PDB file of C-alpha atoms in Angstrom:
ATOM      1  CA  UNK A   1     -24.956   1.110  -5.433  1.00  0.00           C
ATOM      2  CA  UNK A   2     -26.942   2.520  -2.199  1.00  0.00           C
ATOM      3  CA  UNK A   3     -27.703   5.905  -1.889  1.00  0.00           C
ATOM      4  CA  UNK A   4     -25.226   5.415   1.364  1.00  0.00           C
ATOM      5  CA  UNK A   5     -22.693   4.820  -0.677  1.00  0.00           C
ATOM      6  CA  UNK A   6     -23.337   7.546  -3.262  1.00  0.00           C
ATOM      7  CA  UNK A   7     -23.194  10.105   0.041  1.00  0.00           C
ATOM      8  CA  UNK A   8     -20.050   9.208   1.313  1.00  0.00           C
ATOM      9  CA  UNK A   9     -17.955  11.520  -0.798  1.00  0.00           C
ATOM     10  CA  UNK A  10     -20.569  14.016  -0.442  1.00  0.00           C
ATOM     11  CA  UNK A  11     -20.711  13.482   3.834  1.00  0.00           C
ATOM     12  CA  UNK A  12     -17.229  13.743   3.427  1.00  0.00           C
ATOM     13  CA  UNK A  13     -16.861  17.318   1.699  1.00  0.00           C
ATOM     14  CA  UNK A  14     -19.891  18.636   3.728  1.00  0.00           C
ATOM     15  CA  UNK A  15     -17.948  17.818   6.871  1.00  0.00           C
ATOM     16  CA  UNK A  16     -14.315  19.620   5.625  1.00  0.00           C
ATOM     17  CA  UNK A  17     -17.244  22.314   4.714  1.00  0.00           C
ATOM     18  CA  UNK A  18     -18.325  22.417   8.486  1.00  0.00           C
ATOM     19  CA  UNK A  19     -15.147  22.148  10.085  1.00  0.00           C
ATOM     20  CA  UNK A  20     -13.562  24.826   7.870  1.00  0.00           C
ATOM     21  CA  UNK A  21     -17.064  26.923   9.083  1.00  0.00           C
ATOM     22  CA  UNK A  22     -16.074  26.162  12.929  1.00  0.00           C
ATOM     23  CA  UNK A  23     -12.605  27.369  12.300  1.00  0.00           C
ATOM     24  CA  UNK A  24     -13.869  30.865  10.818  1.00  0.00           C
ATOM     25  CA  UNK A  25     -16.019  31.283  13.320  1.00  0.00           C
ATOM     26  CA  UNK A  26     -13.979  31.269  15.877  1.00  0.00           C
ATOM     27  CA  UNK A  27     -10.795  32.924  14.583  1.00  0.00           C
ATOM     28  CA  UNK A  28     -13.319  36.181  13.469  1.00  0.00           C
ATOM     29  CA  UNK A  29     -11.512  37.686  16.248  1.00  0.00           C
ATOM     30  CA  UNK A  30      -8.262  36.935  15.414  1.00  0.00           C
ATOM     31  CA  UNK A  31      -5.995  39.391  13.149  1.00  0.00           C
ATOM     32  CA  UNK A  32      -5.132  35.884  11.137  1.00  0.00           C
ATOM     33  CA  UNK A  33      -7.522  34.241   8.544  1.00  0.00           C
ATOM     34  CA  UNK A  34      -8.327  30.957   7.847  1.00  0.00           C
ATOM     35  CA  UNK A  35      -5.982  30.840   5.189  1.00  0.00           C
ATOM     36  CA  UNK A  36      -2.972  32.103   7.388  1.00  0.00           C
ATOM     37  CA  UNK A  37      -3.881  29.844  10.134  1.00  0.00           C
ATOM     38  CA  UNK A  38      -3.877  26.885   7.904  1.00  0.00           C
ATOM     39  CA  UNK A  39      -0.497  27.908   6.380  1.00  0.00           C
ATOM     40  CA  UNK A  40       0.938  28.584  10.182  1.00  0.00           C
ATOM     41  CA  UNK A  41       0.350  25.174  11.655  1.00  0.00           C
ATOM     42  CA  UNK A  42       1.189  23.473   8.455  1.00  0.00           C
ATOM     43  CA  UNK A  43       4.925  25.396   8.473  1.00  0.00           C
ATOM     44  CA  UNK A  44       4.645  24.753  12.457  1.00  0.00           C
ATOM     45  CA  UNK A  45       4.594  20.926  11.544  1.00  0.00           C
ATOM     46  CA  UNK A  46       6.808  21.213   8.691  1.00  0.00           C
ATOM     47  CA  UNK A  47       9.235  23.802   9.894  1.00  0.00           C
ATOM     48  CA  UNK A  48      11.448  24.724   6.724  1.00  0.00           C
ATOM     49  CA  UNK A  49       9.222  23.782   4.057  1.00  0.00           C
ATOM     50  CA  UNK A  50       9.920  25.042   0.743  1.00  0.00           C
ATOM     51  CA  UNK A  51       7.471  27.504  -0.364  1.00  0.00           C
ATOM     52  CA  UNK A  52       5.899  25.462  -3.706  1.00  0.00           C
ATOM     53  CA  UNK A  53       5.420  22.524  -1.296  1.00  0.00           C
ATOM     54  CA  UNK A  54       3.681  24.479   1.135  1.00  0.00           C
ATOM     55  CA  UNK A  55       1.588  26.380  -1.557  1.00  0.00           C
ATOM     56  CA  UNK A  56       0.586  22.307  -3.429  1.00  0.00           C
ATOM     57  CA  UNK A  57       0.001  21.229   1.136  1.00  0.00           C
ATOM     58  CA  UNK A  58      -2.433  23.588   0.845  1.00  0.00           C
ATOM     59  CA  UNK A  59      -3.792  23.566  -2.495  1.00  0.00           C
ATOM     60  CA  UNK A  60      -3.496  26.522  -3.520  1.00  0.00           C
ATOM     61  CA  UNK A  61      -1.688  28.372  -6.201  1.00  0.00           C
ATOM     62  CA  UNK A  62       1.916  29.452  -6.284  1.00  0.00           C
ATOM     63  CA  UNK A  63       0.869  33.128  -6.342  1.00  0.00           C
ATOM     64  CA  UNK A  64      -1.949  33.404  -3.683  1.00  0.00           C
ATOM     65  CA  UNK A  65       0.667  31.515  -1.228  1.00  0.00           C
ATOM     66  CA  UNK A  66       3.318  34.565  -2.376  1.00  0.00           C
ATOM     67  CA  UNK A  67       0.301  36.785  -1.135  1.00  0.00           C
ATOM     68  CA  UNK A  68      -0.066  34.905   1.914  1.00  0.00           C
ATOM     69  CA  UNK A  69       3.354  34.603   3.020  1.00  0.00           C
ATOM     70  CA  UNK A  70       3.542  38.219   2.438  1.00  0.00           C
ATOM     71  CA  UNK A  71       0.823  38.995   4.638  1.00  0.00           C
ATOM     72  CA  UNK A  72       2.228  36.638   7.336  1.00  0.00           C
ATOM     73  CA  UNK A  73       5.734  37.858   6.895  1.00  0.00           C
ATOM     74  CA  UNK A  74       4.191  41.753   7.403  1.00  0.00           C
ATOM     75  CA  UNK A  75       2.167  40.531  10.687  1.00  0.00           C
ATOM     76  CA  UNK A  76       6.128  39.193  11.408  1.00  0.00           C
ATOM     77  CA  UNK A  77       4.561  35.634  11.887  1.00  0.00           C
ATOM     78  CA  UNK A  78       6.917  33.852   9.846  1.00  0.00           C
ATOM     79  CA  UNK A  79       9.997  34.244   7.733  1.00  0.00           C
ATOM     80  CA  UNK A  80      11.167  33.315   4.620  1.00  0.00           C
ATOM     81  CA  UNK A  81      14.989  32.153   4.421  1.00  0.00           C
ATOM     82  CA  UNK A  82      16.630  31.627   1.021  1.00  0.00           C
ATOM     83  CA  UNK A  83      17.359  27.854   0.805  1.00  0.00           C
ATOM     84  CA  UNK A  84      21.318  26.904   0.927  1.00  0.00           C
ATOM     85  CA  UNK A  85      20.704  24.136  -1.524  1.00  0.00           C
ATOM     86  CA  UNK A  86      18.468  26.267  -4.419  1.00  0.00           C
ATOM     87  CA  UNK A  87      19.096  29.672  -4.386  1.00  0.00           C
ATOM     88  CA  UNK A  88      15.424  29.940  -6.421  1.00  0.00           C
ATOM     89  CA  UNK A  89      13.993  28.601  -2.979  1.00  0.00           C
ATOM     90  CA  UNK A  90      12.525  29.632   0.170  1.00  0.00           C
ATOM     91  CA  UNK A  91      12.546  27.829   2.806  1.00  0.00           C
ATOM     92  CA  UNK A  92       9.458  29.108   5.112  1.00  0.00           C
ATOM     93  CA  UNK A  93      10.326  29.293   9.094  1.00  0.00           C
ATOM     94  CA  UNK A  94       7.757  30.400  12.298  1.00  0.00           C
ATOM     95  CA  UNK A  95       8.760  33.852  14.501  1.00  0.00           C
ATOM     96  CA  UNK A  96       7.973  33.547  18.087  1.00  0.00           C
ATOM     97  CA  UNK A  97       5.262  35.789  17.486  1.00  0.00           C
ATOM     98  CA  UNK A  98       3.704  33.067  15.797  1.00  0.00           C
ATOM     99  CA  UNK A  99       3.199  31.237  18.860  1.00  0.00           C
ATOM    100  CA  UNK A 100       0.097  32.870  20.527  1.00  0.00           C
ATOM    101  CA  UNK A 101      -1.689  32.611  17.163  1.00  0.00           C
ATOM    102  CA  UNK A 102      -0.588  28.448  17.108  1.00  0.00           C
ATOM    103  CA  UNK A 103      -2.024  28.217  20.413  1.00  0.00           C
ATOM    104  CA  UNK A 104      -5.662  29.837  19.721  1.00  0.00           C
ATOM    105  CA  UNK A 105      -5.299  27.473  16.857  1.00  0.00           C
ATOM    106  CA  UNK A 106      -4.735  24.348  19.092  1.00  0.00           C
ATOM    107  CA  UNK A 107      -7.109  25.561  21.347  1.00  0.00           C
ATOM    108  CA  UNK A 108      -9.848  26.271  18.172  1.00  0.00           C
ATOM    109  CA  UNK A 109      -8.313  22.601  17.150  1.00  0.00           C
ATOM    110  CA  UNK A 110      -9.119  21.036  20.597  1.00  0.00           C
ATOM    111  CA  UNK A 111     -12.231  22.605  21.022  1.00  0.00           C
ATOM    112  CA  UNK A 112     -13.822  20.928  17.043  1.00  0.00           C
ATOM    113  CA  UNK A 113     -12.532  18.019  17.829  1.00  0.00           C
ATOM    114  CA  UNK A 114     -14.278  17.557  21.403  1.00  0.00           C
ATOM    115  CA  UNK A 115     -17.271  18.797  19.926  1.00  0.00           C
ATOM    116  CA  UNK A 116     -17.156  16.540  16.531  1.00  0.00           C
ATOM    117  CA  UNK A 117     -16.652  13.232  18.552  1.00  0.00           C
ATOM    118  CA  UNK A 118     -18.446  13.904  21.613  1.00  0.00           C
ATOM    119  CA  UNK A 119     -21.168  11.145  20.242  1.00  0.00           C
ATOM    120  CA  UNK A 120     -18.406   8.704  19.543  1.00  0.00           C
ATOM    121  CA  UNK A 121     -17.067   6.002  22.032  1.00  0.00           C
ATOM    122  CA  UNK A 122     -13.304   6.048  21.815  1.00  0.00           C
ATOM    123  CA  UNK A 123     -13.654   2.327  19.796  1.00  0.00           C
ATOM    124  CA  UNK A 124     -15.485   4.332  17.562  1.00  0.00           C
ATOM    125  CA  UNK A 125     -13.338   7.170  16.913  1.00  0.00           C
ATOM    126  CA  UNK A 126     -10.396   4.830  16.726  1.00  0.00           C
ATOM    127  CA  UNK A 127     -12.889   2.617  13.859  1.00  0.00           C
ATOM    128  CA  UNK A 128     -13.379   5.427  12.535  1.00  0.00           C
ATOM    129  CA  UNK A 129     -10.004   7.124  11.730  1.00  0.00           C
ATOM    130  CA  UNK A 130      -8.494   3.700  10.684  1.00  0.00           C
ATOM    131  CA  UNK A 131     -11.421   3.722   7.913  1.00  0.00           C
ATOM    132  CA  UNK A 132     -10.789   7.200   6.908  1.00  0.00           C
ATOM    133  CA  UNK A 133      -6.799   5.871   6.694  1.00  0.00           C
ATOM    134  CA  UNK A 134      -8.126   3.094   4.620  1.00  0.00           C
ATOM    135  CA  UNK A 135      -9.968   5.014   2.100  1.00  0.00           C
ATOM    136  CA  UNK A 136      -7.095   8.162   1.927  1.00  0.00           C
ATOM    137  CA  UNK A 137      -4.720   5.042   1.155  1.00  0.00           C
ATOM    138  CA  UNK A 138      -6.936   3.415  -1.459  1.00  0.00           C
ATOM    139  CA  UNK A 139      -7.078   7.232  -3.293  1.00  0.00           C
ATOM    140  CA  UNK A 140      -3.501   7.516  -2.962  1.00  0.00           C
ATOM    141  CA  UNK A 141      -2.861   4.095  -5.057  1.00  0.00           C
ATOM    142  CA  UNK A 142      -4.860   5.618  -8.051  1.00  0.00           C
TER     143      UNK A 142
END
């Protein structure tokens, strides 16, 4: 196997790395962390979404996404609602006060991707995200 090939997964991690850097970067002057931000646009895509699932979305364990919602839920940026189907559940939901945060982190959003595919032609960046689609699918069938 090429040394291109043995790269790919680490190219791959080093960019997440570097995008995750951008975001932090430019959110040091927000009250929110990276963390938070990523948990508020997931629940602003996902509105509802039961707690566990949002804590195994992100990765991360069961109690650090307690301590996150908690933190969220004391800046009043979202709530959690008992779920009518499993009264174990919580269902988490966005505040309005959420919004201004979503938008610096649409704007943040914007702002990575212009600069991340500024080199590409939009043939290329269209190449290039059916590839990625291609290889996510060909983990997913493991």
């Amino acid at each position: 196997m090429s040394d291109e090939h043995d790269n790919l997964a680490f190219l791959i991690a080093d960019t997440n790395r570097l995008i995750r850097q951008f975001f932090q970067q430019r959110l040091r002057c927000s009250p929110i962390t990276l963390a938070q931000a990523r948990a508020l646009f997931y629940v602003s895509r996902f509105e509802g979404v039961k707690q566990v699932e949002l804590a195994d979305a992100l990765e991360i364990q069961p109690m650090t996404m307690a301590r996150l919602l908690d933190q969220l839920c004391d800046l009043q940026l979202v709530e959690r609602v008992q779920d009518p189907n499993d009264r174990r559940a919580y269902q988490i939901f966005l505040t309005p006060a959420a919004k201004p945060h979503l938008a610096e982190i649409e704007r943040v959003s914007a702002l990575m991707r212009e600069q991340m595919l500024s080199t590409l032609g939009s043939e290329q960046v269209s190449s290039f995200m059916r590839t990625l689609i291609r290889l996510r699918t060909g983990l997913l069938n493991d």
